């Protein structure tokens, strides 16, 4: 069959593909389109049946679409794209490295007499271990655990995301590693409790990531309802749709209590706000997609939010 | 930048305007959105605001005539200025609940920047209240707001005189730079007093492991005008071309 591709905004005819197999997928059509317009690689193409409609999926098959003998598809340029893996690695490597610059009191941050000195507070060393562990864990999960639905995201996101992560990391690290840092009011007790919260939540977060990974075979984009497994950390699925976010917030609250540092608390708050928005969206998608979705579950906080 | 409430205007804050870069002609179509009760409320809101800023304008004139000089007029209109500019916070709410088709984020930035200048700079640093720069931005804001709120009032009533539309999309050319200058000069004048008093600043060590230097913050604010002002200004120029030429064509057919 024939496929004509028009610009969604100007309706200009961009390309006509003839003798396309009826069983061809949108992905294959995107590859054919790239041949005539090499600047629009498949990841930045959005093809749709209606100029204002939703994007067709790569897996959609041509003959299954409501088209006649010649399919008319509308094209929208999504802009320069970058892979999710690249974004994640960059945005997580930054904080890991930046925090250490402050921890080791590299010159030009605190004043010459403090260069390369070390804090005398145990909690400061502990905080460095926790923060570094957190981001190393994230990097490893990005490389070995997560299964991404989308290959790419818009390029401008990397600037936005890195500013956020790197900026906050520098801000927090500056105070925690400052020569005038004040350790927690309730001393070792406070630090121990906070550390316990942090560790439990890190384990929890990791357990959820593994459970989610096991829901989806490698290379696929299947979506299933996540359920608790034998791992007790996953039992939080009984109460929330996105326990990974719940545990993440918990980790940062733990870190905030451990360091008793206002910027950390603010970072936790901002993160919590963003994750709540994501969790609500995910929760809504689950409800829409699955008729039998467990009714007891809330998006991110059991019973509340 | 705070005088970019003029921009908030053009972005369609309160019915009609920039967001209606699509043109004022479509404003009647869009008004199908808010119901009669909402429209009544918005009309009242905009009338009250127009009146408020008129009060400020009259107050300035009377004080000038009484004193014989234009120095230190701030004190004579301090209260209505604070009241009506702070009242504009409602506009954020209007966007949030959807009775006005503007971006909450944009409106928030614009209103908050005005409120910041009124409370966190002029009110907080008493020494700048007698500066002439204050008069500069107060005049710019007053004229801008009188026109803006009457623009909304008339738009809501579907009876927008061309003069008001023209004024709104033309006077900004002078008023916007005037307002920005007044604002920047006022912040600049406040700096030494902030430094001296350590106003709104907290330093280490403290048990929250946090510090804030209001002096540095104000300097950052001033620097932020550099990228923001040209963008907003040229956006308005662009809007002006679109909206005023569009109306010209319509008038030809009347």
PDB file of N, CA and C in Angstrom, chain A residues 111-162:
ATOM      1  N   UNK A 111      37.983  28.380  51.564  1.00  0.00           N
ATOM      2  CA  UNK A 111      39.002  29.258  52.150  1.00  0.00           C
ATOM      3  C   UNK A 111      40.282  28.470  52.346  1.00  0.00           C
ATOM      4  N   UNK A 112      41.397  29.116  52.025  1.00  0.00           N
ATOM      5  CA  UNK A 112      42.674  28.413  51.905  1.00  0.00           C
ATOM      6  C   UNK A 112      43.044  27.561  53.094  1.00  0.00           C
ATOM      7  N   UNK A 113      42.747  28.043  54.307  1.00  0.00           N
ATOM      8  CA  UNK A 113      43.226  27.274  55.450  1.00  0.00           C
ATOM      9  C   UNK A 113      42.490  25.938  55.609  1.00  0.00           C
ATOM     10  N   UNK A 114      41.381  25.774  54.888  1.00  0.00           N
ATOM     11  CA  UNK A 114      40.632  24.515  54.987  1.00  0.00           C
ATOM     12  C   UNK A 114      40.898  23.549  53.843  1.00  0.00           C
ATOM     13  N   UNK A 115      41.672  23.989  52.838  1.00  0.00           N
ATOM     14  CA  UNK A 115      41.892  23.135  51.663  1.00  0.00           C
ATOM     15  C   UNK A 115      42.392  21.747  52.039  1.00  0.00           C
ATOM     16  N   UNK A 116      41.707  20.760  51.518  1.00  0.00           N
ATOM     17  CA  UNK A 116      42.067  19.351  51.698  1.00  0.00           C
ATOM     18  C   UNK A 116      42.069  18.901  53.161  1.00  0.00           C
ATOM     19  N   UNK A 117      41.409  19.674  54.025  1.00  0.00           N
ATOM     20  CA  UNK A 117      41.284  19.199  55.407  1.00  0.00           C
ATOM     21  C   UNK A 117      40.103  18.251  55.490  1.00  0.00           C
ATOM     22  N   UNK A 118      39.969  17.615  56.661  1.00  0.00           N
ATOM     23  CA  UNK A 118      38.905  16.636  56.839  1.00  0.00           C
ATOM     24  C   UNK A 118      38.057  17.025  58.033  1.00  0.00           C
ATOM     25  N   UNK A 119      36.737  16.777  57.957  1.00  0.00           N
ATOM     26  CA  UNK A 119      35.865  17.122  59.057  1.00  0.00           C
ATOM     27  C   UNK A 119      36.165  16.239  60.272  1.00  0.00           C
ATOM     28  N   UNK A 120      35.945  16.795  61.469  1.00  0.00           N
ATOM     29  CA  UNK A 120      36.153  15.976  62.655  1.00  0.00           C
ATOM     30  C   UNK A 120      34.865  15.288  63.118  1.00  0.00           C
ATOM     31  N   UNK A 121      33.790  15.484  62.369  1.00  0.00           N
ATOM     32  CA  UNK A 121      32.520  14.867  62.756  1.00  0.00           C
ATOM     33  C   UNK A 121      32.290  13.564  62.012  1.00  0.00           C
ATOM     34  N   UNK A 122      31.995  12.518  62.764  1.00  0.00           N
ATOM     35  CA  UNK A 122      31.741  11.204  62.156  1.00  0.00           C
ATOM     36  C   UNK A 122      30.596  11.287  61.152  1.00  0.00           C
ATOM     37  N   UNK A 123      29.559  12.035  61.528  1.00  0.00           N
ATOM     38  CA  UNK A 123      28.358  12.071  60.698  1.00  0.00           C
ATOM     39  C   UNK A 123      28.669  12.606  59.297  1.00  0.00           C
ATOM     40  N   UNK A 124      29.651  13.476  59.191  1.00  0.00           N
ATOM     41  CA  UNK A 124      30.012  14.037  57.881  1.00  0.00           C
ATOM     42  C   UNK A 124      30.594  12.941  56.985  1.00  0.00           C
ATOM     43  N   UNK A 125      31.391  12.062  57.566  1.00  0.00           N
ATOM     44  CA  UNK A 125      31.964  10.957  56.780  1.00  0.00           C
ATOM     45  C   UNK A 125      30.876   9.973  56.395  1.00  0.00           C
ATOM     46  N   UNK A 126      29.985   9.722  57.366  1.00  0.00           N
ATOM     47  CA  UNK A 126      28.859   8.832  57.121  1.00  0.00           C
ATOM     48  C   UNK A 126      27.972   9.368  55.991  1.00  0.00           C
ATOM     49  N   UNK A 127      27.749  10.674  56.040  1.00  0.00           N
ATOM     50  CA  UNK A 127      26.897  11.293  55.022  1.00  0.00           C
ATOM     51  C   UNK A 127      27.507  11.125  53.641  1.00  0.00           C
ATOM     52  N   UNK A 128      28.808  11.263  53.557  1.00  0.00           N
ATOM     53  CA  UNK A 128      29.489  11.114  52.261  1.00  0.00           C
ATOM     54  C   UNK A 128      29.314   9.691  51.749  1.00  0.00           C
ATOM     55  N   UNK A 129      29.447   8.728  52.655  1.00  0.00           N
ATOM     56  CA  UNK A 129      29.268   7.329  52.254  1.00  0.00           C
ATOM     57  C   UNK A 129      27.839   7.112  51.759  1.00  0.00           C
ATOM     58  N   UNK A 130      26.867   7.594  52.507  1.00  0.00           N
ATOM     59  CA  UNK A 130      25.469   7.404  52.119  1.00  0.00           C
ATOM     60  C   UNK A 130      25.164   8.058  50.774  1.00  0.00           C
ATOM     61  N   UNK A 131      25.569   9.312  50.625  1.00  0.00           N
ATOM     62  CA  UNK A 131      25.284  10.044  49.395  1.00  0.00           C
ATOM     63  C   UNK A 131      25.936   9.352  48.199  1.00  0.00           C
ATOM     64  N   UNK A 132      27.190   8.974  48.373  1.00  0.00           N
ATOM     65  CA  UNK A 132      27.915   8.324  47.275  1.00  0.00           C
ATOM     66  C   UNK A 132      27.290   6.975  46.951  1.00  0.00           C
ATOM     67  N   UNK A 133      26.962   6.217  48.007  1.00  0.00           N
ATOM     68  CA  UNK A 133      26.320   4.915  47.796  1.00  0.00           C
ATOM     69  C   UNK A 133      25.036   5.090  46.974  1.00  0.00           C
ATOM     70  N   UNK A 134      24.249   6.094  47.374  1.00  0.00           N
ATOM     71  CA  UNK A 134      22.983   6.334  46.691  1.00  0.00           C
ATOM     72  C   UNK A 134      23.159   6.535  45.192  1.00  0.00           C
ATOM     73  N   UNK A 135      24.122   7.361  44.836  1.00  0.00           N
ATOM     74  CA  UNK A 135      24.279   7.649  43.402  1.00  0.00           C
ATOM     75  C   UNK A 135      24.993   6.527  42.653  1.00  0.00           C
ATOM     76  N   UNK A 136      25.871   5.803  43.336  1.00  0.00           N
ATOM     77  CA  UNK A 136      26.482   4.638  42.683  1.00  0.00           C
ATOM     78  C   UNK A 136      25.391   3.609  42.409  1.00  0.00           C
ATOM     79  N   UNK A 137      24.522   3.430  43.395  1.00  0.00           N
ATOM     80  CA  UNK A 137      23.405   2.496  43.210  1.00  0.00           C
ATOM     81  C   UNK A 137      22.577   2.917  41.993  1.00  0.00           C
ATOM     82  N   UNK A 138      22.288   4.211  41.892  1.00  0.00           N
ATOM     83  CA  UNK A 138      21.486   4.683  40.762  1.00  0.00           C
ATOM     84  C   UNK A 138      22.171   4.422  39.431  1.00  0.00           C
ATOM     85  N   UNK A 139      23.476   4.651  39.398  1.00  0.00           N
ATOM     86  CA  UNK A 139      24.210   4.430  38.148  1.00  0.00           C
ATOM     87  C   UNK A 139      24.162   2.958  37.760  1.00  0.00           C
ATOM     88  N   UNK A 140      24.379   2.095  38.737  1.00  0.00           N
ATOM     89  CA  UNK A 140      24.364   0.659  38.445  1.00  0.00           C
ATOM     90  C   UNK A 140      22.983   0.201  38.013  1.00  0.00           C
ATOM     91  N   UNK A 141      21.956   0.730  38.674  1.00  0.00           N
ATOM     92  CA  UNK A 141      20.594   0.365  38.274  1.00  0.00           C
ATOM     93  C   UNK A 141      20.309   0.810  36.839  1.00  0.00           C
ATOM     94  N   UNK A 142      20.798   1.995  36.490  1.00  0.00           N
ATOM     95  CA  UNK A 142      20.581   2.475  35.124  1.00  0.00           C
ATOM     96  C   UNK A 142      21.224   1.542  34.117  1.00  0.00           C
ATOM     97  N   UNK A 143      22.415   1.054  34.450  1.00  0.00           N
ATOM     98  CA  UNK A 143      23.129   0.196  33.508  1.00  0.00           C
ATOM     99  C   UNK A 143      22.596  -1.226  33.486  1.00  0.00           C
ATOM    100  N   UNK A 144      22.163  -1.748  34.639  1.00  0.00           N
ATOM    101  CA  UNK A 144      21.881  -3.188  34.721  1.00  0.00           C
ATOM    102  C   UNK A 144      20.478  -3.577  35.133  1.00  0.00           C
ATOM    103  N   UNK A 145      19.711  -2.645  35.669  1.00  0.00           N
ATOM    104  CA  UNK A 145      18.416  -3.055  36.208  1.00  0.00           C
ATOM    105  C   UNK A 145      17.235  -2.525  35.404  1.00  0.00           C
ATOM    106  N   UNK A 146      17.209  -1.235  35.192  1.00  0.00           N
ATOM    107  CA  UNK A 146      16.008  -0.641  34.604  1.00  0.00           C
ATOM    108  C   UNK A 146      15.745  -1.090  33.184  1.00  0.00           C
ATOM    109  N   UNK A 147      14.452  -1.228  32.849  1.00  0.00           N
ATOM    110  CA  UNK A 147      14.052  -1.530  31.472  1.00  0.00           C
ATOM    111  C   UNK A 147      13.178  -0.351  31.027  1.00  0.00           C
ATOM    112  N   UNK A 148      13.716   0.439  30.127  1.00  0.00           N
ATOM    113  CA  UNK A 148      13.048   1.687  29.752  1.00  0.00           C
ATOM    114  C   UNK A 148      11.988   1.481  28.688  1.00  0.00           C
ATOM    115  N   UNK A 149      10.820   2.145  28.855  1.00  0.00           N
ATOM    116  CA  UNK A 149       9.773   2.074  27.834  1.00  0.00           C
ATOM    117  C   UNK A 149      10.151   2.875  26.614  1.00  0.00           C
ATOM    118  N   UNK A 150      10.724   4.039  26.878  1.00  0.00           N
ATOM    119  CA  UNK A 150      11.085   4.894  25.749  1.00  0.00           C
ATOM    120  C   UNK A 150      12.593   4.878  25.572  1.00  0.00           C
ATOM    121  N   UNK A 151      13.047   4.922  24.357  1.00  0.00           N
ATOM    122  CA  UNK A 151      14.488   4.968  24.148  1.00  0.00           C
ATOM    123  C   UNK A 151      15.046   6.337  24.450  1.00  0.00           C
ATOM    124  N   UNK A 152      14.268   7.391  24.056  1.00  0.00           N
ATOM    125  CA  UNK A 152      14.841   8.734  24.106  1.00  0.00           C
ATOM    126  C   UNK A 152      13.916   9.735  24.784  1.00  0.00           C
ATOM    127  N   UNK A 153      14.483  10.877  25.091  1.00  0.00           N
ATOM    128  CA  UNK A 153      13.696  12.011  25.562  1.00  0.00           C
ATOM    129  C   UNK A 153      14.258  13.259  24.876  1.00  0.00           C
ATOM    130  N   UNK A 154      13.527  14.388  24.904  1.00  0.00           N
ATOM    131  CA  UNK A 154      14.017  15.598  24.239  1.00  0.00           C
ATOM    132  C   UNK A 154      15.354  16.049  24.825  1.00  0.00           C
ATOM    133  N   UNK A 155      16.216  16.544  23.976  1.00  0.00           N
ATOM    134  CA  UNK A 155      17.560  16.928  24.380  1.00  0.00           C
ATOM    135  C   UNK A 155      17.579  17.966  25.487  1.00  0.00           C
ATOM    136  N   UNK A 156      16.649  18.928  25.453  1.00  0.00           N
ATOM    137  CA  UNK A 156      16.690  19.999  26.454  1.00  0.00           C
ATOM    138  C   UNK A 156      16.511  19.471  27.871  1.00  0.00           C
ATOM    139  N   UNK A 157      15.948  18.260  27.987  1.00  0.00           N
ATOM    140  CA  UNK A 157      15.773  17.693  29.327  1.00  0.00           C
ATOM    141  C   UNK A 157      17.078  17.478  30.052  1.00  0.00           C
ATOM    142  N   UNK A 158      18.134  17.176  29.298  1.00  0.00           N
ATOM    143  CA  UNK A 158      19.382  16.879  29.985  1.00  0.00           C
ATOM    144  C   UNK A 158      19.907  18.130  30.684  1.00  0.00           C
ATOM    145  N   UNK A 159      19.680  19.283  30.103  1.00  0.00           N
ATOM    146  CA  UNK A 159      20.145  20.522  30.738  1.00  0.00           C
ATOM    147  C   UNK A 159      19.324  20.830  31.974  1.00  0.00           C
ATOM    148  N   UNK A 160      18.036  20.663  31.828  1.00  0.00           N
ATOM    149  CA  UNK A 160      17.111  20.887  32.939  1.00  0.00           C
ATOM    150  C   UNK A 160      17.435  19.932  34.091  1.00  0.00           C
ATOM    151  N   UNK A 161      17.507  18.640  33.782  1.00  0.00           N
ATOM    152  CA  UNK A 161      17.730  17.628  34.809  1.00  0.00           C
ATOM    153  C   UNK A 161      19.079  17.772  35.490  1.00  0.00           C
ATOM    154  N   UNK A 162      20.101  18.021  34.697  1.00  0.00           N
ATOM    155  CA  UNK A 162      21.432  18.137  35.286  1.00  0.00           C
ATOM    156  C   UNK A 162      21.529  19.367  36.173  1.00  0.00           C
TER     157      UNK A 162
END
